[in-house]
XYZ file of C-alpha atoms in Angstrom:
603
model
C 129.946 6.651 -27.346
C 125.841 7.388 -27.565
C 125.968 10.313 -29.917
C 123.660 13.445 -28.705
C 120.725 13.658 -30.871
C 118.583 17.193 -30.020
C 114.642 16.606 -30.847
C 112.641 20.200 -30.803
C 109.024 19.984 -30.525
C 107.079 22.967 -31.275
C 108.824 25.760 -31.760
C 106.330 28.294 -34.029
C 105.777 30.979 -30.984
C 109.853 31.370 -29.353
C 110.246 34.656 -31.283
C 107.276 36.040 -28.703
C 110.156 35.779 -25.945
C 112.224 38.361 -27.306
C 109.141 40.475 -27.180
C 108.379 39.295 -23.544
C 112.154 40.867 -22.616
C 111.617 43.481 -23.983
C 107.991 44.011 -22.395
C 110.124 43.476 -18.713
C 111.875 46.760 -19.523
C 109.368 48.944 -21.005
C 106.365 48.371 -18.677
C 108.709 49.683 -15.693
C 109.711 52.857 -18.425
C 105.987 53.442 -19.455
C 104.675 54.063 -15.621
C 107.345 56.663 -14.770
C 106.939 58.735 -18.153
C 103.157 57.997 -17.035
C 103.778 59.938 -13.310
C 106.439 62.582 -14.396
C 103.908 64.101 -17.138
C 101.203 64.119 -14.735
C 103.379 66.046 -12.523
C 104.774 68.728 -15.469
C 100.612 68.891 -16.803
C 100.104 69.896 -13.260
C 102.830 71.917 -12.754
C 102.110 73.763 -16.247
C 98.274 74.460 -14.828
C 99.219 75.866 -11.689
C 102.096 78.440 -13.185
C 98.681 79.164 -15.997
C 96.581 80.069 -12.655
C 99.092 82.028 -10.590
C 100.206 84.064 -13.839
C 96.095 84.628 -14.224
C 96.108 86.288 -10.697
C 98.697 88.771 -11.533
C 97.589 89.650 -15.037
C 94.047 88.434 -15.613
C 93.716 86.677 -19.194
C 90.881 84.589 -20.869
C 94.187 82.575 -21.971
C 95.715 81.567 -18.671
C 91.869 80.316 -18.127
C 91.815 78.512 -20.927
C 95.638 76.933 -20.065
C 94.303 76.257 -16.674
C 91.569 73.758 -17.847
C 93.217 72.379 -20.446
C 96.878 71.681 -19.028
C 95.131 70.584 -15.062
C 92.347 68.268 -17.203
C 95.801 66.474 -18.594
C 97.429 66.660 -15.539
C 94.202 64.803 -13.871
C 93.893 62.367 -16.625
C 97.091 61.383 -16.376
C 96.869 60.684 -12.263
C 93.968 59.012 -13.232
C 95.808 56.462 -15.532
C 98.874 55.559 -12.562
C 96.411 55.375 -10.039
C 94.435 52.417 -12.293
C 97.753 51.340 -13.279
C 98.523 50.671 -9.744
C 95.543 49.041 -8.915
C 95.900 46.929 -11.818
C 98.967 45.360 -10.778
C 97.795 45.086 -7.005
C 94.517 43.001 -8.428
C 97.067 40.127 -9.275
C 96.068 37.258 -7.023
C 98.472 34.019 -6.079
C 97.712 30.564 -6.438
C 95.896 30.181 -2.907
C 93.430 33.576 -3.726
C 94.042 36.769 -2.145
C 96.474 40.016 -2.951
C 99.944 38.930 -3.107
C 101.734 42.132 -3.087
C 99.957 43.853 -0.251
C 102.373 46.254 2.107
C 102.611 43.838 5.391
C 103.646 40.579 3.262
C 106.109 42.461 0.875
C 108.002 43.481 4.436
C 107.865 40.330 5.016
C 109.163 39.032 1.561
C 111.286 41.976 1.228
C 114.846 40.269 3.026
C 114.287 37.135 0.900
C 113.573 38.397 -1.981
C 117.109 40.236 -2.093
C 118.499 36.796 -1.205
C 116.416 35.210 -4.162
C 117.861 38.341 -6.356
C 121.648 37.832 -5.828
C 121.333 33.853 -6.503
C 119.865 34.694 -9.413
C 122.348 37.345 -10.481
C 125.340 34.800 -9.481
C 123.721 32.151 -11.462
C 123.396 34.321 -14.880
C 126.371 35.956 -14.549
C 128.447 32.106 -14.819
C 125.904 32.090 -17.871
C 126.703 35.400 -19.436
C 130.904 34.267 -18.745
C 130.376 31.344 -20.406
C 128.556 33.025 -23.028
C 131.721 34.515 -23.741
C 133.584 31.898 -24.335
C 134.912 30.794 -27.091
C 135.489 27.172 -26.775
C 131.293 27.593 -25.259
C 130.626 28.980 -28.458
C 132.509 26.070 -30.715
C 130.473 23.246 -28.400
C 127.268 25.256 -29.496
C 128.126 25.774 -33.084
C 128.405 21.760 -33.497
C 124.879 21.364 -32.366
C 122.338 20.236 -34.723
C 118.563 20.018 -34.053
C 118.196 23.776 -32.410
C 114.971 25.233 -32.691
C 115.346 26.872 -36.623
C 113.692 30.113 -35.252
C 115.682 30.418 -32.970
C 118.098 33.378 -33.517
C 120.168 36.072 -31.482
C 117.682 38.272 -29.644
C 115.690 35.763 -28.345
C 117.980 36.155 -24.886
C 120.266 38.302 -22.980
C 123.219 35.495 -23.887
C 123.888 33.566 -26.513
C 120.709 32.455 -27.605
C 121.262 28.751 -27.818
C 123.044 28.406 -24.399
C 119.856 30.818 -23.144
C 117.321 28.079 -24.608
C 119.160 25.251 -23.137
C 119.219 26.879 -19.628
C 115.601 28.184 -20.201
C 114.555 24.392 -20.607
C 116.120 23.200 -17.301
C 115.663 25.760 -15.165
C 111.916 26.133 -15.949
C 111.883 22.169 -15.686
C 113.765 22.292 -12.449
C 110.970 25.200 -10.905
C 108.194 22.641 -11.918
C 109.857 19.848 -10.493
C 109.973 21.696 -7.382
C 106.308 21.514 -7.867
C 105.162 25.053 -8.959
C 103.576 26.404 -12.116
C 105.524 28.978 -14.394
C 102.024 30.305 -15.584
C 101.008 31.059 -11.434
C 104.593 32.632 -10.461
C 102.221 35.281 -7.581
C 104.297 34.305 -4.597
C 107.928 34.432 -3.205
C 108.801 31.319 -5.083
C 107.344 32.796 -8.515
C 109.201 35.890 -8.226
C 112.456 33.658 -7.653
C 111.668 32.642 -11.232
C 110.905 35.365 -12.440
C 113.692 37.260 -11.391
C 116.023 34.810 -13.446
C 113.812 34.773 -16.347
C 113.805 38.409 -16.868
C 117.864 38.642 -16.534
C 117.705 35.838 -19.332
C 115.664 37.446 -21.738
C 116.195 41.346 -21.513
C 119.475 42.345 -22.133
C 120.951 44.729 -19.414
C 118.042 44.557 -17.099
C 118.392 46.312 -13.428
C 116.655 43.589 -10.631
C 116.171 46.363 -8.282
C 112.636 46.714 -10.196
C 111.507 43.585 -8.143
C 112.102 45.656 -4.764
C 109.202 47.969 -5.585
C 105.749 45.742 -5.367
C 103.936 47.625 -7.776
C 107.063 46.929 -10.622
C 106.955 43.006 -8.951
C 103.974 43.018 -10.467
C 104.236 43.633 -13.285
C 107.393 41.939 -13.434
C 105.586 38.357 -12.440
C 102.730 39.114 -15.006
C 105.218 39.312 -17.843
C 107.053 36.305 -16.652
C 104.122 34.413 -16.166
C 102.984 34.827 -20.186
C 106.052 33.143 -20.975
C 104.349 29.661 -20.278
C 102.764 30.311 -23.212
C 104.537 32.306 -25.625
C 107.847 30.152 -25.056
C 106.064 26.592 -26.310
C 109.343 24.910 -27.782
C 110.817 21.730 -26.287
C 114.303 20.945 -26.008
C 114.809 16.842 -25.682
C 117.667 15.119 -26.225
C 117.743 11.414 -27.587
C 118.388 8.521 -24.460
C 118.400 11.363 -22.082
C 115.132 12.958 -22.218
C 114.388 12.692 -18.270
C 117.907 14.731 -17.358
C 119.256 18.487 -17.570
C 120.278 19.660 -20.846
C 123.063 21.438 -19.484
C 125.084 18.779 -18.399
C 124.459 16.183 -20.778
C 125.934 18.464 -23.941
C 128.694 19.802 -21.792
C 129.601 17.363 -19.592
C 128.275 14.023 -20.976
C 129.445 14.943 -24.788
C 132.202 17.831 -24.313
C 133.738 16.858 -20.575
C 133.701 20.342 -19.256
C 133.182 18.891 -15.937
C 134.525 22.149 -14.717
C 131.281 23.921 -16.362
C 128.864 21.404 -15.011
C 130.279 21.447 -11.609
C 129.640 25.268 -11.484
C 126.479 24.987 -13.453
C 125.032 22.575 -10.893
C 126.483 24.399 -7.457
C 124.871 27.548 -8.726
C 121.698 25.899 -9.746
C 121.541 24.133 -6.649
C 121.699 27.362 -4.632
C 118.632 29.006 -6.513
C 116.997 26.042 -6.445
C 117.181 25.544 -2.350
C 116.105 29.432 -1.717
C 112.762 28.380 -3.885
C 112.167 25.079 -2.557
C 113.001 27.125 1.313
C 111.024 29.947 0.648
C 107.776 28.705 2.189
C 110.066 27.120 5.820
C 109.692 24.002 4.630
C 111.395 21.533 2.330
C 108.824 18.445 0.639
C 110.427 15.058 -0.274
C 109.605 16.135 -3.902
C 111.863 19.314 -3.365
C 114.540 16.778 -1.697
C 115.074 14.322 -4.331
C 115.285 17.750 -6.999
C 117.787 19.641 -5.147
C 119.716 15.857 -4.477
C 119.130 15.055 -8.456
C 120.958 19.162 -9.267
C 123.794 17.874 -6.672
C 124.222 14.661 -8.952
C 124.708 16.532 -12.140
C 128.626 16.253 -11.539
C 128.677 13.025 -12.498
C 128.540 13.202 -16.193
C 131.124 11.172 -17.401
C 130.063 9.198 -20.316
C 128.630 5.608 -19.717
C 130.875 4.531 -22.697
C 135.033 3.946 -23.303
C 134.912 7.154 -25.751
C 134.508 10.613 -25.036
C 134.939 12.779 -27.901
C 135.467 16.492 -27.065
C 134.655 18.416 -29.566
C 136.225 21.714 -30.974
C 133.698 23.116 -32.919
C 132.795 24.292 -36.499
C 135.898 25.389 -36.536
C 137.680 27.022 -39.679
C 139.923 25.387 -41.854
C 143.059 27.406 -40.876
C 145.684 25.280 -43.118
C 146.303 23.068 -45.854
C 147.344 19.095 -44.814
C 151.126 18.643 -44.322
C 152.858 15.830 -46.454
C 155.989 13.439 -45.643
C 155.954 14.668 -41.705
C 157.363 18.060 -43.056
C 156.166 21.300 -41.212
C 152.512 22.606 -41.812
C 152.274 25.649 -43.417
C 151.586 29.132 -41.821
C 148.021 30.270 -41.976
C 145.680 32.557 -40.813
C 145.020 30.869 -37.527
C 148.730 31.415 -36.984
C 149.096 34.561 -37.972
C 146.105 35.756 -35.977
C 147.015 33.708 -32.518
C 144.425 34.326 -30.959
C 143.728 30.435 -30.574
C 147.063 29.734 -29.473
C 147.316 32.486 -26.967
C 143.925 31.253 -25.644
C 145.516 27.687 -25.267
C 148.846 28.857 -23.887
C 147.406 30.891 -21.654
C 145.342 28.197 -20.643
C 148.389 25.843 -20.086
C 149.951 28.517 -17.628
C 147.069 28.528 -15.636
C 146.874 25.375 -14.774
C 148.523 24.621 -10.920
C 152.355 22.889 -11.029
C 152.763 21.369 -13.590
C 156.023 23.195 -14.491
C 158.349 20.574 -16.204
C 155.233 19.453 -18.366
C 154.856 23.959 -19.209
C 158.326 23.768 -19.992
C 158.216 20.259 -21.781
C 154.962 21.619 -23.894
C 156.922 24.794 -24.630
C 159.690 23.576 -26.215
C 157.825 21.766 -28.547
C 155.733 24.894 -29.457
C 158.855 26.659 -29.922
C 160.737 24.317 -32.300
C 157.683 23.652 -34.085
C 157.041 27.886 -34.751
C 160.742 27.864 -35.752
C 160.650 25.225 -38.394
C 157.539 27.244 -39.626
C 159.651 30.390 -39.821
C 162.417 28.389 -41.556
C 159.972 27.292 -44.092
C 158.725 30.267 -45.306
C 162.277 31.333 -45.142
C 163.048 29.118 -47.589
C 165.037 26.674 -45.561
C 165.467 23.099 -44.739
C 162.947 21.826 -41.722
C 164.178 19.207 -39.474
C 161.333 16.301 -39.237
C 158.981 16.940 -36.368
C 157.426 13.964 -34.485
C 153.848 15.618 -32.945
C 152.757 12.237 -31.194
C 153.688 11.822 -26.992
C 153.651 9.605 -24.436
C 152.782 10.745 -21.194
C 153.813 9.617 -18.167
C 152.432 9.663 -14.757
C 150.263 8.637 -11.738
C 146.711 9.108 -11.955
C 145.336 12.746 -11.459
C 148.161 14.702 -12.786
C 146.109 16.219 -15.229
C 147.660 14.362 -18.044
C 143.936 14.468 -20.376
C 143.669 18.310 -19.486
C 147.072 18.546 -21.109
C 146.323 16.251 -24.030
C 143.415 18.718 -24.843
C 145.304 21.640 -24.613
C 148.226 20.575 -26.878
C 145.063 19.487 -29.353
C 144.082 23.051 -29.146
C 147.718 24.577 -29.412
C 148.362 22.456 -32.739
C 145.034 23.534 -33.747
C 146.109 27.079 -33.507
C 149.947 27.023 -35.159
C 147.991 24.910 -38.067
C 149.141 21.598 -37.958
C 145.598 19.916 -37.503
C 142.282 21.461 -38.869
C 139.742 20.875 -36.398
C 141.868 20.097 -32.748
C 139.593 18.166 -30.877
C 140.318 15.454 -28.738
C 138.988 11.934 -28.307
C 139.529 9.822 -24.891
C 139.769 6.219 -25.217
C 141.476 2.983 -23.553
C 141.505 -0.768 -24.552
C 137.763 -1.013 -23.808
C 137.288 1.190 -26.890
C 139.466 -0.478 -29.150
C 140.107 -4.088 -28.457
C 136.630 -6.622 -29.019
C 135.498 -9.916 -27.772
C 135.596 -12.125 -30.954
C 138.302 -12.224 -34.066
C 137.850 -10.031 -36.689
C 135.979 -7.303 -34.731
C 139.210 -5.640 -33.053
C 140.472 -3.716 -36.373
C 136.752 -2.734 -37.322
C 136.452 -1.250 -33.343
C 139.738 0.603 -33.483
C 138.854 1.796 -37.276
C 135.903 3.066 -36.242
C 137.764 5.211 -32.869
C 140.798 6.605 -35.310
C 138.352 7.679 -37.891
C 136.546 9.947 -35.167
C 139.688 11.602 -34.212
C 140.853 12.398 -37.689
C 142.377 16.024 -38.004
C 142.578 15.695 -34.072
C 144.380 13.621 -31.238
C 143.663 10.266 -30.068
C 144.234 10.343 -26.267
C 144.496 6.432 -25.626
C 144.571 6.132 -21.504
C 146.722 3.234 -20.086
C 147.605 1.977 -23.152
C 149.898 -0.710 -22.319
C 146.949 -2.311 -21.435
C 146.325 -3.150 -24.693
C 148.834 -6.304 -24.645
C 147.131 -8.737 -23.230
C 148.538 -12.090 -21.461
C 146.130 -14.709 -22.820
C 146.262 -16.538 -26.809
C 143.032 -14.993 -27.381
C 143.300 -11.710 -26.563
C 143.120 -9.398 -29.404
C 145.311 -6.515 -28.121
C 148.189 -6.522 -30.530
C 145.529 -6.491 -33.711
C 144.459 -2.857 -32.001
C 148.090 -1.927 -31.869
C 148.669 -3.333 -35.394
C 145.634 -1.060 -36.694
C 146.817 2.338 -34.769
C 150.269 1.690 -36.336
C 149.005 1.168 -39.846
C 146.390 4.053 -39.554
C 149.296 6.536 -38.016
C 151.459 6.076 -41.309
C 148.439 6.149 -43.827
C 146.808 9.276 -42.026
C 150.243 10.709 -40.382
C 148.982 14.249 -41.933
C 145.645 14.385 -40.111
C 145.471 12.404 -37.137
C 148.034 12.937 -33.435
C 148.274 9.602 -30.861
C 149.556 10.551 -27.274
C 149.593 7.194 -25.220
C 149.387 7.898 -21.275
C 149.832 5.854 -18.292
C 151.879 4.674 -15.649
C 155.872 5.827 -16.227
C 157.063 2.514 -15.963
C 154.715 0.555 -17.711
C 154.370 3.070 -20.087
C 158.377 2.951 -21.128
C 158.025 -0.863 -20.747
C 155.083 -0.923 -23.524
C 156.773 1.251 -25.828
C 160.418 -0.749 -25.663
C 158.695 -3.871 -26.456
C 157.583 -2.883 -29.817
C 159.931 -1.791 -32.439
C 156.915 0.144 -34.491
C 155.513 2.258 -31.600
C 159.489 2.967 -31.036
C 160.057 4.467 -34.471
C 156.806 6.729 -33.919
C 156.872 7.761 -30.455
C 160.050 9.703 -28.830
C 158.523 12.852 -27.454
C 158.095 11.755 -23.679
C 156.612 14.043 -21.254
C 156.571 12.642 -17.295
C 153.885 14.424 -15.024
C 155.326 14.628 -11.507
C 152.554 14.533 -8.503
C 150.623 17.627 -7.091
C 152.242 18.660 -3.758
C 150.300 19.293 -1.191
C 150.054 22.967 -1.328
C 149.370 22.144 -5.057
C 146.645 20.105 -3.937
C 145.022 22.825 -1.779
C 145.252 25.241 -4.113
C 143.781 22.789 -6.759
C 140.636 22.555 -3.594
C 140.800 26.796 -3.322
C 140.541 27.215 -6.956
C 137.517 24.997 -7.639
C 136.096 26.539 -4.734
C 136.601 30.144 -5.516
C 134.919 29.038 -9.152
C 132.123 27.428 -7.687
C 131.502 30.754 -5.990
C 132.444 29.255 -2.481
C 133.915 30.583 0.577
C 136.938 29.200 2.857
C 137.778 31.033 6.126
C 141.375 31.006 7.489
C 140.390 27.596 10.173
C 139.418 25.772 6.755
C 142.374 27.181 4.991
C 144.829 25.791 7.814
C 142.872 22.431 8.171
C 143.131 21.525 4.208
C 146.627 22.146 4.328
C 147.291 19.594 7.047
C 144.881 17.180 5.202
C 146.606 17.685 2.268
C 150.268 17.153 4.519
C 148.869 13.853 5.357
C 147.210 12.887 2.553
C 150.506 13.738 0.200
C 152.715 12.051 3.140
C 150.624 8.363 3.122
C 150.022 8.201 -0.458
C 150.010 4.761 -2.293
C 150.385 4.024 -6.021
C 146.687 4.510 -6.286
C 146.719 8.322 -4.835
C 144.172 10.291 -6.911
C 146.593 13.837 -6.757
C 144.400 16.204 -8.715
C 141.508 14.159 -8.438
C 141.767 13.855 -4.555
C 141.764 17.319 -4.579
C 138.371 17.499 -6.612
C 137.109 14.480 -5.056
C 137.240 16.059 -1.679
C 135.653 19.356 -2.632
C 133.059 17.734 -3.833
C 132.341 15.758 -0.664
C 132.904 19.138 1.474
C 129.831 20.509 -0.664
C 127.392 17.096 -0.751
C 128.412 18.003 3.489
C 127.026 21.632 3.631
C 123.579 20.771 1.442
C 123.389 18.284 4.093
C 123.623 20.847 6.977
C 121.890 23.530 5.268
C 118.814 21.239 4.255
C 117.298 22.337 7.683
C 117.952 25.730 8.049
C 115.612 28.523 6.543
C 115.716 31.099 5.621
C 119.133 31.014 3.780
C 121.782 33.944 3.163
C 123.958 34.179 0.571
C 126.823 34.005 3.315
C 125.664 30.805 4.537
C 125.124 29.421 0.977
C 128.744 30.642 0.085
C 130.959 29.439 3.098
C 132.136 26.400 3.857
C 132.965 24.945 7.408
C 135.194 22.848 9.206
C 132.153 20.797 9.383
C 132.238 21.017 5.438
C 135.549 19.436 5.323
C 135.141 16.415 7.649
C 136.878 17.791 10.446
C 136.545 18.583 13.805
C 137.598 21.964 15.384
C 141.056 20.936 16.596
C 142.721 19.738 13.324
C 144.333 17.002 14.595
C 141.161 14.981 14.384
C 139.517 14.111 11.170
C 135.968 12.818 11.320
């Protein structure tokens, strides 16, 4: 696996953002407290004169002049104010925010607002997070400045966003330091959600607060000057390189990108047309899906996380500790588990275990005799049944009752572990356990890793796992997945992996109203719309897909497979249409889906 290696450049002037967010809110504060005490100065001189008529008084005189020379001084501030912010030219010359264009603007610039309110609020959710937060907390290299304040989220997620969406806006060919036209306040509207904490967009519907607005966004070109690189990937989005590429939370990128992709097209639309250079950026946003590692081990990482117990010796029960006694990591993962669609005898499978394993912890600390508990699995099942989001979860759920320290998981297969020449194989699979230590080892299709030919090196991988599974039985889980019958075949034929695996756990296929809800759900995440004809119409696809199935049907990842298509389909027939809506961005068609309006033909 290529490690991720952050490189910062210059980084001495990033604490001048937090200033810049806080600039966004104050300039709108400072003009109305500038208007409402011209009006009370005003109001104050006029009461002075009328009181002057009915009892005359060198002192309502002297209020008169003084309180109306306020009042006037005042005006005379908001009406340079005003002109101030009208004097702020765009790129071609000329004032942008003059009446006639800003009703012109005004219907896409509401569009621009609400992409750029869906787009933060994924960011502030994921903010939230905690297994966001435990991804973040394992990166090294951040900018050492950089601290909580400097955005709206948490302020490492903020810079990594910062960096690719301000890289995204230039590749669409536009400067961040010019932002004086509909595409510039696109930017600007997400930049000032980013950096000021609880800011109202509404400000951009008055021109004279647009403004403003742009001016402050536009200084951030050169008060932000840090770079955010990472090593081998320097030419690609942060985003889903650290999440995707290094954590698979496809899930994360997938949203990340559609909502990206969405802001992205209302800039690159906003002037009715669409360049070649806008093309291959809004194509390049699409492609961010695909970040599966280009290696045969993905590590996902949990985190910095605690040490919640102490190690667990000769196979006996771990423990209780204050990861179990709080919960708060298992409920997380449980509830996690439940959400997941079907699934149920797996639920019920992964239940049991948690059960028996709570009560031998309960026992324990009662003072009583534990029966031996065998944490290792072998699943079983087709492709697509969601086996690896299991695996992770039952990393996390151990994690949380204490009987492994950090709970991360790391995805291999015989690629990872088995080499070309002797003596290489143990050193290869060595190198794979001693990554997953205090975690699982998710080894996919692992009967693969017998081998038909005299020189295959295979069994030395097995020999290693088996050795490495007694010697580090207290820190390190195996669950072996693959096919059910090859999978029981693989185990039979070895006596060791019989003595260490008997916890089997079969995962039946998705249905095919499992399968459309699987489509619904990564829809309805992805901020995506489905009418009652595309309802209907997956269903019968689904029907048929479910009722011609081979060995090689992709169940879950059918599902995901065709969403994905259904969305690459509606960029395609959107790419010509301008101006946008937010309804048209959000819904899909039959169109979307490949099929025609009758459902009985497929495209």
């Amino acid at each position: 696996m290529r490690s991720i290696t952050i490189e910062v450049g210059r980084s001495d002037d990033l604490g001048k953002s937090a200033k810049c967010g806080v600039g966004v809110s104050a300039g709108v504060r400072d003009e109305t407290i500038v208007t409402l005490l011209a009006f009370l100065f005003l109001f104050v001189a006029g009461a002075c004169f009328v009181l002057g008529r009915m009892a005359p008084s060198p002192l309502w005189t002297v209020g008169q002049l003084l309180f109306g020379g306020l009042g006037g001084a005042f005006v005379l501030v908001r009406i340079l104010s005003v002109r101030g912010n009208k004097g702020i030219s765009g790129q071609k010359g000329g004032t942008v925010f003059e009446a006639a264009k800003w009703e012109q603007w005004g219907p896409y610039v509401k569009v621009l607002a609400s992409a750029s309110q869906d787009l933060y609020a994924f960011l502030r959710e994921l903010s939230g997070n905690s297994r966001c937060r435990e991804i973040l907390d394992g990166l090294s290299g951040m900018p050492s400045d950089l601290a909580p304040g400097h955005f709206s989220i948490d302020h490492r997620l903020g810079f990594i966003v910062y960096c690719d969406v301000r890289d995204c806006f230039r590749e669409l060919g536009h400067s961040t330091s010019h932002l004086s036209n509909v595409e510039g306040m696109g930017y600007a509207m997400f930049m000032a959600l980013l950096i000021c904490r609880d800011f109202d967009i509404d400000n951009f519907y008055d021109p004279n607060q647009s403004a403003k607005l742009v001016q402050i966004a536009e200084q951030l070109a050169t008060t932000v000057t840090a770079e955010l690189d990472i090593k081998g990937y320097e030419d690609e989005f942060r985003f889903p390189v650290i999440f995707g590429l290094a954590n698979h939370e496809t899930e994360w990128v997938q949203r990340f990108a559609t909502l990206l992709y969405r802001w992205a097209s209302l800039v690159a639309k906003a002037d009715g047309t669409v360049t070649e250079q806008e093309s291959s950026l809004l194509a390049a946003i699409l492609r961010m899906k695909d970040c599966r590692s280009s290696g045969n081990v993905r590590i996902m990482e949990a985190g910095k996380m605690p040490e919640v117990s102490q190690p667990r010796t000769d196979n006996s029960v771990a423990q209780e500790s204050p990861a179990l006694d709080d919960g708060s990591l298992l409920r997380e993962a449980t509830g996690e588990l439940d959400e997941l669609i079907g699934l149920l005898p797996v639920k019920d499978e992964v239940r049991k275990l948690t059960s028996f394993i709570r009560i031998q912890q309960k026992r324990s600390l009662s003072g009583l005799k534990t029966a031996p508990v065998s944490y290792h699995c072998v699943f079983m099942g087709n492709p697509g049944t969601g086996k690896t989001t299991v695996a992770r979860i039952l990393a996390e759920i151990y994690h949380g009752m204490g009987i492994l320290k950090k709970g991360h998981l790391v995805e291999t297969d015989r690629s990872g572990l088995v080499a070309e020449y002797v003596g290489q194989t143990a050193v290869k699979t060595n190198k794979v356990i001693d990554s997953a230590m205090d975690g699982v080892l998710f080894i996919d299709e692992a009967y693969s890793l017998v081998g038909a030919g005299r020189q295959d090196y295979g069994s030395e991988a097995i020999a290693t796992l088996l050795k490495r599974m007694e010697d580090d039985r207290d820190r390190l889980v195996v669950i072996l997945a693959g096919y059910s019958d090859e999978m029981k075949a693989f185990i039979d034929s070895n006596p060791g992996l019989q003595s260490r695996f008997n916890r089997y756990i079969r995962f039946p296929d998705y249905s095919a109203e499992e399968l459309a809800k699987i489509f619904l759900r990564r829809a309805e995440k992805s901020q995506y719309k489905c009418n009652g004809d595309v309802r209907r119409s997956l269903e019968w696809i689904m029907e048929r897909a479910v009722a011609s199935k081979g060995g090689n049907f992709g169940n879950g990842r059918y599902a995901r497979n065709l969403f994905e298509k259904a969305i690459e389909r509606q960029a395609v027939r959107l790419s010509t249409v301008a101006p946008l809506t937010k309804e048209m961005l959000s819904m899909l068609t039959l169109e979307d889906l490949g099929v025609s309006e009758r459902p009985c033909e497929i495209a």
